[in-house]
PDB file of C-alpha atoms in Angstrom:
ATOM      1  CA  UNK A  62      -9.354  20.309   9.012  1.00  0.00           C
ATOM      2  CA  UNK A  63      -7.230  17.986  11.134  1.00  0.00           C
ATOM      3  CA  UNK A  64      -8.005  14.339  11.884  1.00  0.00           C
ATOM      4  CA  UNK A  65      -8.467  15.363  15.540  1.00  0.00           C
ATOM      5  CA  UNK A  66     -11.168  17.872  14.643  1.00  0.00           C
ATOM      6  CA  UNK A  67     -12.890  15.505  12.210  1.00  0.00           C
ATOM      7  CA  UNK A  68     -13.035  13.001  15.050  1.00  0.00           C
ATOM      8  CA  UNK A  69     -14.490  15.641  17.343  1.00  0.00           C
ATOM      9  CA  UNK A  70     -17.214  16.408  14.823  1.00  0.00           C
ATOM     10  CA  UNK A  71     -18.123  12.721  14.580  1.00  0.00           C
ATOM     11  CA  UNK A  72     -18.229  12.285  18.377  1.00  0.00           C
ATOM     12  CA  UNK A  73     -19.655  15.739  19.249  1.00  0.00           C
ATOM     13  CA  UNK A  74     -16.557  16.467  21.327  1.00  0.00           C
ATOM     14  CA  UNK A  75     -15.165  19.986  21.716  1.00  0.00           C
ATOM     15  CA  UNK A  76     -11.484  20.012  20.765  1.00  0.00           C
ATOM     16  CA  UNK A  77      -9.153  22.974  21.369  1.00  0.00           C
ATOM     17  CA  UNK A  78      -6.675  24.226  18.745  1.00  0.00           C
ATOM     18  CA  UNK A  79      -3.879  21.804  17.939  1.00  0.00           C
ATOM     19  CA  UNK A  80      -1.377  24.383  19.177  1.00  0.00           C
ATOM     20  CA  UNK A  81      -2.398  23.512  22.730  1.00  0.00           C
ATOM     21  CA  UNK A  82      -1.207  19.917  22.336  1.00  0.00           C
ATOM     22  CA  UNK A  83       2.265  18.406  22.349  1.00  0.00           C
ATOM     23  CA  UNK A  84       3.396  16.175  19.487  1.00  0.00           C
ATOM     24  CA  UNK A  85       3.826  13.294  21.956  1.00  0.00           C
ATOM     25  CA  UNK A  86       1.419  10.440  21.275  1.00  0.00           C
ATOM     26  CA  UNK A  87      -0.634   8.172  23.482  1.00  0.00           C
ATOM     27  CA  UNK A  88      -1.884   4.848  22.134  1.00  0.00           C
ATOM     28  CA  UNK A  89      -5.265   3.705  23.333  1.00  0.00           C
ATOM     29  CA  UNK A  90      -6.395   0.071  23.535  1.00  0.00           C
ATOM     30  CA  UNK A  91      -7.192   0.067  19.818  1.00  0.00           C
ATOM     31  CA  UNK A  92      -3.683   1.141  18.910  1.00  0.00           C
ATOM     32  CA  UNK A  93      -4.649   4.604  17.633  1.00  0.00           C
ATOM     33  CA  UNK A  94      -2.287   7.496  18.327  1.00  0.00           C
ATOM     34  CA  UNK A  95      -3.709  10.593  20.029  1.00  0.00           C
ATOM     35  CA  UNK A  96      -1.974  13.873  20.830  1.00  0.00           C
ATOM     36  CA  UNK A  97      -1.380  14.463  24.534  1.00  0.00           C
ATOM     37  CA  UNK A  98      -2.176  17.780  26.235  1.00  0.00           C
ATOM     38  CA  UNK A  99       0.857  19.854  27.287  1.00  0.00           C
ATOM     39  CA  UNK A 100       2.610  18.667  30.432  1.00  0.00           C
ATOM     40  CA  UNK A 101       3.090  22.263  31.601  1.00  0.00           C
ATOM     41  CA  UNK A 102      -0.645  22.949  31.800  1.00  0.00           C
ATOM     42  CA  UNK A 103      -1.654  24.080  35.280  1.00  0.00           C
ATOM     43  CA  UNK A 104      -4.904  23.788  37.175  1.00  0.00           C
ATOM     44  CA  UNK A 105      -4.954  27.566  37.457  1.00  0.00           C
ATOM     45  CA  UNK A 106      -5.136  27.918  33.678  1.00  0.00           C
ATOM     46  CA  UNK A 107      -8.815  27.702  32.761  1.00  0.00           C
ATOM     47  CA  UNK A 108      -8.150  27.231  29.065  1.00  0.00           C
ATOM     48  CA  UNK A 109      -5.845  24.288  29.629  1.00  0.00           C
ATOM     49  CA  UNK A 110      -8.274  22.763  32.131  1.00  0.00           C
ATOM     50  CA  UNK A 111     -10.964  22.879  29.448  1.00  0.00           C
ATOM     51  CA  UNK A 112      -8.512  21.355  26.995  1.00  0.00           C
ATOM     52  CA  UNK A 113      -7.801  18.473  29.356  1.00  0.00           C
ATOM     53  CA  UNK A 114     -11.501  17.844  29.845  1.00  0.00           C
ATOM     54  CA  UNK A 115     -12.037  17.770  26.092  1.00  0.00           C
ATOM     55  CA  UNK A 116      -9.109  15.433  25.656  1.00  0.00           C
ATOM     56  CA  UNK A 117     -10.277  13.074  28.397  1.00  0.00           C
ATOM     57  CA  UNK A 118     -13.614  12.832  26.598  1.00  0.00           C
ATOM     58  CA  UNK A 119     -11.816  11.949  23.387  1.00  0.00           C
ATOM     59  CA  UNK A 120      -9.805   9.250  25.127  1.00  0.00           C
ATOM     60  CA  UNK A 121     -13.069   7.417  25.753  1.00  0.00           C
ATOM     61  CA  UNK A 122     -13.652   7.022  22.010  1.00  0.00           C
ATOM     62  CA  UNK A 123     -13.281   3.384  20.967  1.00  0.00           C
ATOM     63  CA  UNK A 124     -11.377   3.215  17.689  1.00  0.00           C
ATOM     64  CA  UNK A 125     -12.259   0.470  15.242  1.00  0.00           C
ATOM     65  CA  UNK A 126     -10.081  -2.641  15.347  1.00  0.00           C
ATOM     66  CA  UNK A 127      -8.919  -3.983  11.944  1.00  0.00           C
ATOM     67  CA  UNK A 128     -10.718  -7.210  12.836  1.00  0.00           C
ATOM     68  CA  UNK A 129     -14.159  -5.601  13.014  1.00  0.00           C
ATOM     69  CA  UNK A 130     -16.469  -6.710  10.206  1.00  0.00           C
ATOM     70  CA  UNK A 131     -14.196  -9.421   8.820  1.00  0.00           C
ATOM     71  CA  UNK A 132     -15.504 -12.889   8.054  1.00  0.00           C
ATOM     72  CA  UNK A 133     -13.531 -15.993   8.993  1.00  0.00           C
ATOM     73  CA  UNK A 134     -11.534 -16.091   5.762  1.00  0.00           C
ATOM     74  CA  UNK A 135     -10.611 -12.408   5.818  1.00  0.00           C
ATOM     75  CA  UNK A 136      -9.666 -12.664   9.479  1.00  0.00           C
ATOM     76  CA  UNK A 137      -7.284 -15.518   8.660  1.00  0.00           C
ATOM     77  CA  UNK A 138      -5.696 -13.369   5.940  1.00  0.00           C
ATOM     78  CA  UNK A 139      -5.305 -10.490   8.386  1.00  0.00           C
ATOM     79  CA  UNK A 140      -3.664 -12.648  11.034  1.00  0.00           C
ATOM     80  CA  UNK A 141      -1.317 -14.260   8.510  1.00  0.00           C
ATOM     81  CA  UNK A 142      -0.229 -10.853   7.190  1.00  0.00           C
ATOM     82  CA  UNK A 143       0.173  -9.421  10.693  1.00  0.00           C
ATOM     83  CA  UNK A 144       2.345 -12.357  11.760  1.00  0.00           C
ATOM     84  CA  UNK A 145       4.540 -12.062   8.668  1.00  0.00           C
ATOM     85  CA  UNK A 146       4.891  -8.320   9.148  1.00  0.00           C
ATOM     86  CA  UNK A 147       5.929  -8.729  12.765  1.00  0.00           C
ATOM     87  CA  UNK A 148       8.382 -11.596  12.249  1.00  0.00           C
ATOM     88  CA  UNK A 149       9.828 -11.016   8.774  1.00  0.00           C
ATOM     89  CA  UNK A 150       9.397  -7.368   7.823  1.00  0.00           C
ATOM     90  CA  UNK A 151       9.552  -5.188  10.914  1.00  0.00           C
ATOM     91  CA  UNK A 152      12.904  -6.525  12.257  1.00  0.00           C
ATOM     92  CA  UNK A 153      14.572  -5.779   8.900  1.00  0.00           C
ATOM     93  CA  UNK A 154      12.796  -2.665   7.634  1.00  0.00           C
ATOM     94  CA  UNK A 155      15.239  -0.052   8.962  1.00  0.00           C
ATOM     95  CA  UNK A 156      18.300  -1.900   7.630  1.00  0.00           C
ATOM     96  CA  UNK A 157      16.670  -2.421   4.224  1.00  0.00           C
ATOM     97  CA  UNK A 158      15.970   1.298   3.934  1.00  0.00           C
ATOM     98  CA  UNK A 159      19.451   2.219   5.117  1.00  0.00           C
ATOM     99  CA  UNK A 160      21.186  -0.196   2.724  1.00  0.00           C
ATOM    100  CA  UNK A 161      18.814   0.339  -0.241  1.00  0.00           C
ATOM    101  CA  UNK A 162      18.079  -3.385  -0.155  1.00  0.00           C
ATOM    102  CA  UNK A 163      15.361  -5.083  -2.216  1.00  0.00           C
ATOM    103  CA  UNK A 164      14.106  -8.056  -0.128  1.00  0.00           C
ATOM    104  CA  UNK A 165      13.588 -10.722  -2.775  1.00  0.00           C
ATOM    105  CA  UNK A 166      13.516 -13.636  -0.314  1.00  0.00           C
ATOM    106  CA  UNK A 167      10.778 -12.069   1.823  1.00  0.00           C
ATOM    107  CA  UNK A 168       8.737 -11.117  -1.227  1.00  0.00           C
ATOM    108  CA  UNK A 169       8.932 -14.661  -2.572  1.00  0.00           C
ATOM    109  CA  UNK A 170       7.914 -15.931   0.871  1.00  0.00           C
ATOM    110  CA  UNK A 171       4.836 -13.703   0.600  1.00  0.00           C
ATOM    111  CA  UNK A 172       4.169 -15.218  -2.825  1.00  0.00           C
ATOM    112  CA  UNK A 173       4.006 -18.657  -1.189  1.00  0.00           C
ATOM    113  CA  UNK A 174       0.975 -17.369   0.741  1.00  0.00           C
ATOM    114  CA  UNK A 175      -0.603 -16.320  -2.555  1.00  0.00           C
ATOM    115  CA  UNK A 176       0.052 -12.626  -1.927  1.00  0.00           C
ATOM    116  CA  UNK A 177       1.743 -11.949  -5.292  1.00  0.00           C
ATOM    117  CA  UNK A 178      -1.284 -12.768  -7.457  1.00  0.00           C
ATOM    118  CA  UNK A 179      -4.108 -11.614  -5.228  1.00  0.00           C
ATOM    119  CA  UNK A 180      -6.441 -10.517  -8.030  1.00  0.00           C
ATOM    120  CA  UNK A 181      -5.325 -13.008 -10.693  1.00  0.00           C
ATOM    121  CA  UNK A 182      -7.501 -15.911 -11.828  1.00  0.00           C
ATOM    122  CA  UNK A 183      -6.577 -19.314 -10.484  1.00  0.00           C
ATOM    123  CA  UNK A 184      -5.756 -21.030 -13.759  1.00  0.00           C
ATOM    124  CA  UNK A 185      -2.283 -19.463 -13.797  1.00  0.00           C
ATOM    125  CA  UNK A 186      -1.562 -19.494 -10.076  1.00  0.00           C
ATOM    126  CA  UNK A 187      -3.603 -16.526  -8.892  1.00  0.00           C
ATOM    127  CA  UNK A 188      -5.405 -16.328  -5.559  1.00  0.00           C
ATOM    128  CA  UNK A 189      -8.643 -14.753  -6.889  1.00  0.00           C
ATOM    129  CA  UNK A 190      -9.237 -12.596  -3.830  1.00  0.00           C
ATOM    130  CA  UNK A 191     -11.305  -9.416  -3.603  1.00  0.00           C
ATOM    131  CA  UNK A 192     -10.039  -5.837  -3.412  1.00  0.00           C
ATOM    132  CA  UNK A 193     -11.274  -5.770   0.164  1.00  0.00           C
ATOM    133  CA  UNK A 194      -9.108  -8.783   1.005  1.00  0.00           C
ATOM    134  CA  UNK A 195      -6.179  -7.048  -0.659  1.00  0.00           C
ATOM    135  CA  UNK A 196      -6.725  -3.935   1.466  1.00  0.00           C
ATOM    136  CA  UNK A 197      -6.775  -6.068   4.635  1.00  0.00           C
ATOM    137  CA  UNK A 198      -3.503  -7.769   3.663  1.00  0.00           C
ATOM    138  CA  UNK A 199      -1.677  -4.616   2.557  1.00  0.00           C
ATOM    139  CA  UNK A 200      -2.684  -2.645   5.649  1.00  0.00           C
ATOM    140  CA  UNK A 201      -1.400  -5.409   7.912  1.00  0.00           C
ATOM    141  CA  UNK A 202       1.873  -5.869   6.013  1.00  0.00           C
ATOM    142  CA  UNK A 203       2.567  -2.139   5.938  1.00  0.00           C
ATOM    143  CA  UNK A 204       2.788  -2.221   9.724  1.00  0.00           C
ATOM    144  CA  UNK A 205       6.034  -4.149   9.242  1.00  0.00           C
ATOM    145  CA  UNK A 206       7.568  -2.385   6.231  1.00  0.00           C
ATOM    146  CA  UNK A 207       5.703   0.260   4.278  1.00  0.00           C
ATOM    147  CA  UNK A 208       8.073   0.398   1.302  1.00  0.00           C
ATOM    148  CA  UNK A 209       8.117  -3.378   0.764  1.00  0.00           C
ATOM    149  CA  UNK A 210       4.329  -3.460   0.976  1.00  0.00           C
ATOM    150  CA  UNK A 211       4.070  -0.548  -1.454  1.00  0.00           C
ATOM    151  CA  UNK A 212       6.100  -2.504  -3.993  1.00  0.00           C
ATOM    152  CA  UNK A 213       3.910  -5.571  -3.411  1.00  0.00           C
ATOM    153  CA  UNK A 214       0.800  -3.526  -4.259  1.00  0.00           C
ATOM    154  CA  UNK A 215       2.437  -2.449  -7.538  1.00  0.00           C
ATOM    155  CA  UNK A 216       3.458  -5.997  -8.432  1.00  0.00           C
ATOM    156  CA  UNK A 217      -0.108  -7.171  -7.794  1.00  0.00           C
ATOM    157  CA  UNK A 218      -1.499  -4.360  -9.930  1.00  0.00           C
ATOM    158  CA  UNK A 219       0.775  -5.352 -12.817  1.00  0.00           C
ATOM    159  CA  UNK A 220      -0.144  -9.030 -12.509  1.00  0.00           C
ATOM    160  CA  UNK A 221      -3.855  -8.228 -12.453  1.00  0.00           C
ATOM    161  CA  UNK A 222      -3.517  -6.022 -15.560  1.00  0.00           C
ATOM    162  CA  UNK A 223      -1.728  -8.808 -17.435  1.00  0.00           C
ATOM    163  CA  UNK A 224      -4.472 -11.215 -16.354  1.00  0.00           C
ATOM    164  CA  UNK A 225      -7.302  -8.858 -17.320  1.00  0.00           C
ATOM    165  CA  UNK A 226      -5.984  -7.474 -20.595  1.00  0.00           C
ATOM    166  CA  UNK A 227      -3.385  -9.962 -21.861  1.00  0.00           C
ATOM    167  CA  UNK A 228      -4.100 -12.554 -24.517  1.00  0.00           C
ATOM    168  CA  UNK A 229      -3.914 -16.253 -23.707  1.00  0.00           C
ATOM    169  CA  UNK A 230      -0.271 -16.547 -24.760  1.00  0.00           C
ATOM    170  CA  UNK A 231       0.883 -13.575 -22.653  1.00  0.00           C
ATOM    171  CA  UNK A 232      -1.109 -14.741 -19.645  1.00  0.00           C
ATOM    172  CA  UNK A 233       0.247 -18.306 -19.825  1.00  0.00           C
ATOM    173  CA  UNK A 234       3.809 -17.065 -20.331  1.00  0.00           C
ATOM    174  CA  UNK A 235       3.960 -14.376 -17.631  1.00  0.00           C
ATOM    175  CA  UNK A 236       1.441 -15.032 -14.882  1.00  0.00           C
ATOM    176  CA  UNK A 237       2.837 -18.232 -13.306  1.00  0.00           C
ATOM    177  CA  UNK A 238       6.210 -16.528 -12.762  1.00  0.00           C
ATOM    178  CA  UNK A 239       4.575 -13.317 -11.535  1.00  0.00           C
ATOM    179  CA  UNK A 240       2.353 -15.178  -9.068  1.00  0.00           C
ATOM    180  CA  UNK A 241       5.359 -17.048  -7.642  1.00  0.00           C
ATOM    181  CA  UNK A 242       7.543 -13.941  -7.855  1.00  0.00           C
ATOM    182  CA  UNK A 243      10.091 -15.814  -9.883  1.00  0.00           C
ATOM    183  CA  UNK A 244       9.609 -12.660 -11.947  1.00  0.00           C
ATOM    184  CA  UNK A 245       9.130  -9.192 -10.484  1.00  0.00           C
ATOM    185  CA  UNK A 246       6.972  -6.523 -12.116  1.00  0.00           C
ATOM    186  CA  UNK A 247       6.942  -2.722 -12.196  1.00  0.00           C
ATOM    187  CA  UNK A 248       4.370  -0.225 -13.404  1.00  0.00           C
ATOM    188  CA  UNK A 249       5.873   2.571 -15.525  1.00  0.00           C
ATOM    189  CA  UNK A 250       3.661   5.652 -15.537  1.00  0.00           C
ATOM    190  CA  UNK A 251       5.727   8.553 -14.162  1.00  0.00           C
ATOM    191  CA  UNK A 252       7.678  10.681 -16.645  1.00  0.00           C
ATOM    192  CA  UNK A 253      10.268  13.445 -16.140  1.00  0.00           C
ATOM    193  CA  UNK A 254       8.085  16.054 -17.817  1.00  0.00           C
ATOM    194  CA  UNK A 255       4.594  15.148 -16.619  1.00  0.00           C
ATOM    195  CA  UNK A 256       4.968  13.334 -13.318  1.00  0.00           C
ATOM    196  CA  UNK A 257       2.202  10.782 -12.780  1.00  0.00           C
ATOM    197  CA  UNK A 258      -0.416  12.670 -14.803  1.00  0.00           C
ATOM    198  CA  UNK A 259      -1.530  10.028 -17.283  1.00  0.00           C
ATOM    199  CA  UNK A 260      -3.336  12.610 -19.404  1.00  0.00           C
ATOM    200  CA  UNK A 261      -0.058  14.468 -20.026  1.00  0.00           C
ATOM    201  CA  UNK A 262       2.351  11.627 -20.723  1.00  0.00           C
ATOM    202  CA  UNK A 263       4.435  11.680 -23.906  1.00  0.00           C
ATOM    203  CA  UNK A 264       5.721   8.096 -24.224  1.00  0.00           C
ATOM    204  CA  UNK A 265       4.367   6.574 -27.441  1.00  0.00           C
ATOM    205  CA  UNK A 266       3.852   3.023 -28.671  1.00  0.00           C
ATOM    206  CA  UNK A 267       3.777   2.771 -32.471  1.00  0.00           C
ATOM    207  CA  UNK A 268       2.713  -0.411 -34.224  1.00  0.00           C
ATOM    208  CA  UNK A 269       5.356  -2.024 -36.434  1.00  0.00           C
ATOM    209  CA  UNK A 270       4.101  -5.250 -37.976  1.00  0.00           C
ATOM    210  CA  UNK A 271       3.067  -7.656 -35.216  1.00  0.00           C
ATOM    211  CA  UNK A 272       4.611  -5.664 -32.371  1.00  0.00           C
ATOM    212  CA  UNK A 273       4.915  -2.123 -31.025  1.00  0.00           C
ATOM    213  CA  UNK A 274       7.941   0.166 -30.809  1.00  0.00           C
ATOM    214  CA  UNK A 275       7.999   2.013 -27.483  1.00  0.00           C
ATOM    215  CA  UNK A 276       9.600   5.457 -27.406  1.00  0.00           C
ATOM    216  CA  UNK A 277       9.821   7.722 -24.352  1.00  0.00           C
ATOM    217  CA  UNK A 278      11.264   8.243 -20.874  1.00  0.00           C
ATOM    218  CA  UNK A 279      10.071   7.044 -17.476  1.00  0.00           C
ATOM    219  CA  UNK A 280      11.260   7.940 -13.969  1.00  0.00           C
ATOM    220  CA  UNK A 281      10.786   6.954 -10.307  1.00  0.00           C
ATOM    221  CA  UNK A 282       9.751   3.377 -11.126  1.00  0.00           C
ATOM    222  CA  UNK A 283       9.343   1.284  -7.985  1.00  0.00           C
ATOM    223  CA  UNK A 284      11.379  -1.899  -8.368  1.00  0.00           C
ATOM    224  CA  UNK A 285      12.611  -0.703 -11.759  1.00  0.00           C
ATOM    225  CA  UNK A 286      16.204  -1.674 -11.071  1.00  0.00           C
ATOM    226  CA  UNK A 287      15.219  -5.292 -10.481  1.00  0.00           C
ATOM    227  CA  UNK A 288      11.997  -6.035 -12.328  1.00  0.00           C
ATOM    228  CA  UNK A 289      11.722  -8.605 -15.109  1.00  0.00           C
ATOM    229  CA  UNK A 290       8.367  -7.382 -16.430  1.00  0.00           C
ATOM    230  CA  UNK A 291       7.462  -3.730 -16.969  1.00  0.00           C
ATOM    231  CA  UNK A 292       3.926  -2.562 -17.640  1.00  0.00           C
ATOM    232  CA  UNK A 293       4.125   0.803 -19.443  1.00  0.00           C
ATOM    233  CA  UNK A 294       1.499   3.493 -19.792  1.00  0.00           C
ATOM    234  CA  UNK A 295       1.924   4.929 -23.309  1.00  0.00           C
ATOM    235  CA  UNK A 296       0.055   6.756 -26.027  1.00  0.00           C
ATOM    236  CA  UNK A 297      -1.226   4.651 -28.904  1.00  0.00           C
ATOM    237  CA  UNK A 298      -2.608   7.274 -31.247  1.00  0.00           C
ATOM    238  CA  UNK A 299      -4.597   9.558 -28.942  1.00  0.00           C
ATOM    239  CA  UNK A 300      -5.415   6.875 -26.378  1.00  0.00           C
ATOM    240  CA  UNK A 301      -3.476   5.995 -23.216  1.00  0.00           C
ATOM    241  CA  UNK A 302      -2.813   2.257 -23.378  1.00  0.00           C
ATOM    242  CA  UNK A 303      -0.829  -0.314 -21.441  1.00  0.00           C
ATOM    243  CA  UNK A 304       2.169  -2.091 -22.994  1.00  0.00           C
ATOM    244  CA  UNK A 305       4.007  -5.036 -21.442  1.00  0.00           C
ATOM    245  CA  UNK A 306       7.783  -5.301 -21.879  1.00  0.00           C
ATOM    246  CA  UNK A 307       9.664  -8.407 -20.805  1.00  0.00           C
TER     247      UNK A 307
END
């Protein structure tokens, strides 16, 4: 079922088949894109007249603004992320994609706002925000550059895993540089033979004295060509565990 028809169900609006609409979009006051009815529809065509009436009813639907429901702190985070996306990410996004460019300077600028250690405890430079706050920030930043924001979510996931599962030595050694983005992190799950199915991965970590020997292959690792810290998903015995490689 399409988004258009799900919306119709929620608003009790009759919506014609999607084939009667063009792929041109109209943005309402809330910024949501809606499909426009075909320009060639004529008043003599009863079906298209009904379609237009249904569409005009849908245009009256007020879509939720990203600001709705946010407290003062979350609203400030949203506005900061939106401003950064508009001024620093959006003007460069197309060129970065075209040139396969990894924007280290912009990512480190985001770290200065605390956006590189969102879910990390404060003792090592983390921001200690909630997952909801993270969602607000990532949604806003993705409006400027989706791929850069996607990497930022991965870096934050890695930092939070180090903070949650690392011992005191690992946390003290890695987290300050991860939170400032002096170091970049990647999460290594995907494998050539199993994709991103964690239950089917074959990479193994075998204990050898006071460390582990990692053996396997990974693929499609976001930031993998640049990252300083890699968090691997690997089998330790029969369990899927996380290993940190620096």
